Amino acid sequence: GAVVSQHPSRVICKSGTSVKIECRSLDFQATTMFWYRQFPKQSLMLMATSNEGSKATYEQGVEKDKFLINHASLTLSTLTVTSAHPEDSSFYICSARDLAEQYFGPGTRLTVT
Amino acid sequence: DAKTTQPPSMDCAEGRAANLPCNHSTISGNEYVYWYRQIHSQGPQYIIHGLKNNETNEMASLIITEDRKSSTLILPHATLRDTAVYYCIVRGDNYGQNFVFGPGTRLSVLP
């Protein structure tokens, strides 16, 4: 089946710094990518939807200036958490959709100290 | 909000069939029923999906009631590696629709 990768798999950063997470579709072109966030013992919550070459659409309550999403190509989307705070510590999961189905990445564990 | 209701947790003995129920009483005609699972600290893994007919693949079987208001995921011979959170998701076939995850069912397969 189609593969979605994320890099890094886990990252620790200091409060106030920014961190970038990459999401790649390895063997297909993803016209739409989704970013989810999952806090401990909770379900996945959609943060934003991005289409290649256009601005991302953010869910209510998600700050677009804090969570910068770039979907510059059909195989790569990036999520940058700017000025990270400890409450941003979470499991971030991307998902990529081709014309038929949607596939999920393995997730990135972000810890802000 | 998620359009499905699942029990929060279930236990199953290793080697036995695990039957995970899901209610989706407000499902509409063009919406599919998808099942994913998430093993701890991993991304969701696709299991199976269907519209109205029962489906079977190498992982599981999906039984959808005739009125489509509920379904059951069946893992025929559960193993310890099947311990995970199982999500039942209803999604339409319109391009661009995303998956809305509910709390799912935490399945514990016991030795």
Short mmCIF file of C-alpha atoms in Angstrom, two decimals:
data_model
loop_
_atom_site.label_atom_id
_atom_site.label_comp_id
_atom_site.label_asym_id
_atom_site.label_seq_id
_atom_site.Cartn_x
_atom_site.Cartn_y
_atom_site.Cartn_z
CA GLY A 1 0.00 0.00 0.00
CA ALA A 2 0.91 3.66 -0.18
CA VAL A 3 3.47 4.91 2.32
CA VAL A 4 3.58 8.20 4.18
CA SER A 5 6.71 9.09 6.12
CA GLN A 6 7.33 11.70 8.77
CA HIS A 7 10.58 13.21 9.95
CA PRO A 8 11.66 13.38 12.67
CA SER A 9 9.93 10.59 14.55
CA ARG A 10 10.54 12.39 17.81
CA VAL A 11 11.98 15.77 18.71
CA ILE A 12 12.71 17.65 21.90
CA CYS A 13 13.00 21.41 21.75
CA LYS A 14 13.26 24.25 24.21
CA SER A 15 10.40 26.60 24.94
CA GLY A 16 10.38 29.56 22.56
CA THR A 17 12.09 27.81 19.68
CA SER A 18 10.55 26.61 16.43
CA VAL A 19 10.49 23.08 15.11
CA LYS A 20 9.68 21.76 11.65
CA ILE A 21 8.06 18.41 10.92
CA GLU A 22 8.14 16.95 7.42
CA CYS A 23 5.53 14.70 5.86
CA ARG A 24 6.24 12.90 2.61
CA SER A 25 4.18 10.65 0.39
CA LEU A 26 6.76 8.16 -0.83
CA ASP A 27 5.12 6.42 -3.77
CA PHE A 28 2.17 8.57 -4.74
CA GLN A 29 1.23 12.17 -5.33
CA ALA A 30 -0.84 13.72 -2.58
CA THR A 31 -3.02 16.56 -3.69
CA THR A 32 -4.35 16.98 -0.16
CA MET A 33 -2.55 16.55 3.13
CA PHE A 34 -3.99 16.69 6.61
CA TRP A 35 -2.30 17.42 9.94
CA TYR A 36 -3.65 15.93 13.15
CA ARG A 37 -2.63 16.35 16.78
CA GLN A 38 -3.11 13.79 19.51
CA PHE A 39 -2.70 14.48 23.21
CA PRO A 40 -2.14 11.60 25.65
CA LYS A 41 -5.13 9.30 26.06
CA GLN A 42 -7.12 11.33 23.55
CA SER A 43 -8.15 10.78 19.97
CA LEU A 44 -6.73 12.42 16.87
CA MET A 45 -7.91 15.97 16.27
CA LEU A 46 -7.66 17.56 12.84
CA MET A 47 -5.58 20.73 12.84
CA ALA A 48 -5.54 21.74 9.21
CA THR A 49 -6.03 20.65 5.63
CA SER A 50 -3.67 21.71 2.88
CA ASN A 51 -3.83 21.43 -0.87
CA GLU A 52 -0.69 21.60 -2.96
CA GLY A 53 0.14 25.13 -3.94
CA SER A 54 -2.51 26.83 -1.88
CA LYS A 55 -2.94 28.06 1.68
CA ALA A 56 -3.93 25.62 4.36
CA THR A 57 -7.39 25.61 5.90
CA TYR A 58 -7.22 25.55 9.68
CA GLU A 59 -9.76 24.08 12.06
CA GLN A 60 -11.44 26.33 14.58
CA GLY A 61 -9.18 27.05 17.52
CA VAL A 62 -5.92 26.27 15.72
CA GLU A 63 -3.67 29.32 15.36
CA LYS A 64 -2.48 29.61 11.80
CA ASP A 65 0.37 31.93 12.75
CA LYS A 66 1.66 29.43 15.27
CA PHE A 67 1.30 26.28 13.19
CA LEU A 68 2.70 27.12 9.77
CA ILE A 69 1.88 24.63 7.05
CA ASN A 70 3.59 24.55 3.69
CA HIS A 71 2.49 22.14 0.96
CA ALA A 72 4.91 23.12 -1.76
CA SER A 73 4.87 19.92 -3.76
CA LEU A 74 2.68 16.90 -4.35
CA THR A 75 4.88 14.77 -2.13
CA LEU A 76 5.89 17.08 0.71
CA SER A 77 4.11 19.05 3.40
CA THR A 78 5.74 20.67 6.40
CA LEU A 79 4.34 21.76 9.75
CA THR A 80 6.35 24.33 11.67
CA VAL A 81 5.47 24.91 15.30
CA THR A 82 6.66 28.43 16.02
CA SER A 83 7.58 29.71 19.47
CA ALA A 84 6.81 26.34 20.95
CA HIS A 85 5.50 26.05 24.50
CA PRO A 86 5.21 23.01 26.76
CA GLU A 87 1.48 22.81 26.03
CA ASP A 88 2.36 22.18 22.36
CA SER A 89 3.92 18.88 23.39
CA SER A 90 1.89 16.29 21.54
CA PHE A 91 1.90 13.55 18.92
CA TYR A 92 1.58 15.09 15.45
CA ILE A 93 0.31 12.87 12.64
CA CYS A 94 0.10 13.75 8.98
CA SER A 95 -2.11 12.12 6.42
CA ALA A 96 -1.92 12.25 2.65
CA ARG A 97 -4.67 11.67 0.16
CA ASP A 98 -4.44 10.72 -3.48
CA LEU A 99 -7.44 10.58 -5.77
CA ALA A 100 -8.70 7.40 -4.13
CA GLU A 101 -7.67 6.96 -0.53
CA GLN A 102 -6.11 8.58 2.52
CA TYR A 103 -3.00 7.26 4.19
CA PHE A 104 -1.50 8.10 7.57
CA GLY A 105 2.06 8.73 8.61
CA PRO A 106 3.75 7.16 11.66
CA GLY A 107 3.57 10.34 13.73
CA THR A 108 6.07 12.71 15.32
CA ARG A 109 6.38 12.99 19.08
CA LEU A 110 7.13 16.61 20.05
CA THR A 111 8.28 17.42 23.55
CA VAL A 112 8.79 21.05 24.51
CA THR A 113 10.85 21.61 27.62
CA ASP B 1 -18.07 15.59 15.93
CA ALA B 2 -17.66 11.92 15.22
CA LYS B 3 -20.73 10.27 13.78
CA THR B 4 -20.08 6.94 15.44
CA THR B 5 -20.46 5.40 18.90
CA GLN B 6 -18.19 2.65 20.14
CA PRO B 7 -17.67 0.99 23.53
CA PRO B 8 -14.65 2.53 25.25
CA SER B 9 -12.92 -0.78 25.91
CA MET B 10 -13.10 -4.52 25.32
CA ASP B 11 -11.10 -7.58 26.25
CA CYS B 12 -10.56 -10.63 24.12
CA ALA B 13 -8.73 -13.87 24.76
CA GLU B 14 -5.81 -14.63 22.49
CA GLY B 15 -6.82 -16.92 19.63
CA ARG B 16 -10.49 -16.07 19.92
CA ALA B 17 -12.49 -13.84 17.61
CA ALA B 18 -12.73 -10.19 18.58
CA ASN B 19 -16.02 -8.56 17.64
CA LEU B 20 -15.97 -4.78 17.84
CA PRO B 21 -19.33 -3.02 17.45
CA CYS B 22 -20.00 0.43 16.09
CA ASN B 23 -23.20 2.43 15.90
CA HIS B 24 -23.64 4.96 13.12
CA SER B 25 -27.37 5.58 13.12
CA THR B 26 -27.13 8.90 11.23
CA ILE B 27 -25.10 7.53 8.33
CA SER B 28 -26.19 8.84 4.96
CA GLY B 29 -26.39 7.02 1.66
CA ASN B 30 -23.01 8.00 0.24
CA GLU B 31 -21.02 7.49 3.43
CA TYR B 32 -18.65 4.60 3.88
CA VAL B 33 -17.75 2.87 7.13
CA TYR B 34 -13.99 2.76 7.71
CA TRP B 35 -12.05 0.98 10.42
CA TYR B 36 -8.57 2.00 11.51
CA ARG B 37 -6.51 0.95 14.48
CA GLN B 38 -3.74 2.67 16.37
CA ILE B 39 -1.11 0.82 18.27
CA HIS B 40 0.51 2.84 21.02
CA SER B 41 2.62 5.74 19.72
CA GLN B 42 2.08 4.85 16.07
CA GLY B 43 0.01 6.36 13.28
CA PRO B 44 -3.42 4.93 12.43
CA GLN B 45 -3.37 1.74 10.37
CA TYR B 46 -6.07 1.07 7.79
CA ILE B 47 -8.01 -2.16 8.37
CA ILE B 48 -11.05 -2.29 6.12
CA HIS B 49 -13.94 -0.26 4.77
CA GLY B 50 -17.33 -0.86 3.22
CA LEU B 51 -20.49 0.80 1.98
CA LYS B 52 -23.30 -1.70 2.47
CA ASN B 53 -22.00 -5.16 1.63
CA ASN B 54 -19.98 -7.22 4.05
CA GLU B 55 -16.26 -7.09 3.34
CA THR B 56 -13.36 -9.35 4.16
CA ASN B 57 -9.62 -8.98 3.72
CA GLU B 58 -6.53 -10.57 5.17
CA MET B 59 -6.86 -8.60 8.40
CA ALA B 60 -10.54 -8.63 9.25
CA SER B 61 -14.18 -8.88 8.25
CA LEU B 62 -16.67 -6.04 8.29
CA ILE B 63 -20.33 -6.83 8.82
CA ILE B 64 -22.73 -3.97 8.09
CA THR B 65 -26.38 -4.29 9.05
CA GLU B 66 -28.99 -4.05 6.33
CA ASP B 67 -30.17 -0.64 7.54
CA ARG B 68 -26.48 0.44 7.75
CA LYS B 69 -27.01 1.91 11.19
CA SER B 70 -24.41 -0.29 12.78
CA SER B 71 -21.48 -2.50 11.92
CA THR B 72 -19.12 -5.00 13.50
CA LEU B 73 -15.43 -5.46 12.88
CA ILE B 74 -14.33 -9.04 13.33
CA LEU B 75 -10.74 -10.08 13.96
CA PRO B 76 -11.10 -13.83 13.49
CA HIS B 77 -8.14 -14.99 15.59
CA ALA B 78 -6.92 -12.20 17.82
CA THR B 79 -3.25 -12.11 18.78
CA LEU B 80 -1.43 -10.04 21.38
CA ARG B 81 -0.26 -7.75 18.58
CA ASP B 82 -3.88 -6.82 17.89
CA THR B 83 -4.01 -4.88 21.17
CA ALA B 84 -4.75 -1.33 20.03
CA VAL B 85 -7.38 1.40 19.86
CA TYR B 86 -9.85 0.67 17.07
CA TYR B 87 -11.63 3.54 15.36
CA CYS B 88 -14.85 3.25 13.41
CA ILE B 89 -15.25 6.25 11.11
CA VAL B 90 -18.00 7.28 8.74
CA ARG B 91 -16.90 9.32 5.76
CA GLY B 92 -18.51 10.41 2.54
CA ASP B 93 -16.96 9.81 -0.86
CA ASN B 94 -16.61 13.48 -1.71
CA TYR B 95 -13.02 14.34 -2.51
CA GLY B 96 -11.41 16.38 0.23
CA GLN B 97 -13.41 15.01 3.14
CA ASN B 98 -11.21 14.04 6.02
CA PHE B 99 -11.53 11.43 8.74
CA VAL B 100 -13.13 12.52 12.01
CA PHE B 101 -11.85 10.32 14.82
CA GLY B 102 -13.93 9.53 17.86
CA PRO B 103 -12.49 8.03 21.05
CA GLY B 104 -12.53 4.50 19.60
CA THR B 105 -12.49 1.17 21.41
CA ARG B 106 -9.42 0.10 23.32
CA LEU B 107 -9.07 -3.63 22.63
CA SER B 108 -6.91 -5.62 24.99
CA VAL B 109 -6.02 -9.11 23.82
CA LEU B 110 -5.22 -11.22 26.86
CA PRO B 111 -2.92 -14.26 26.91
#
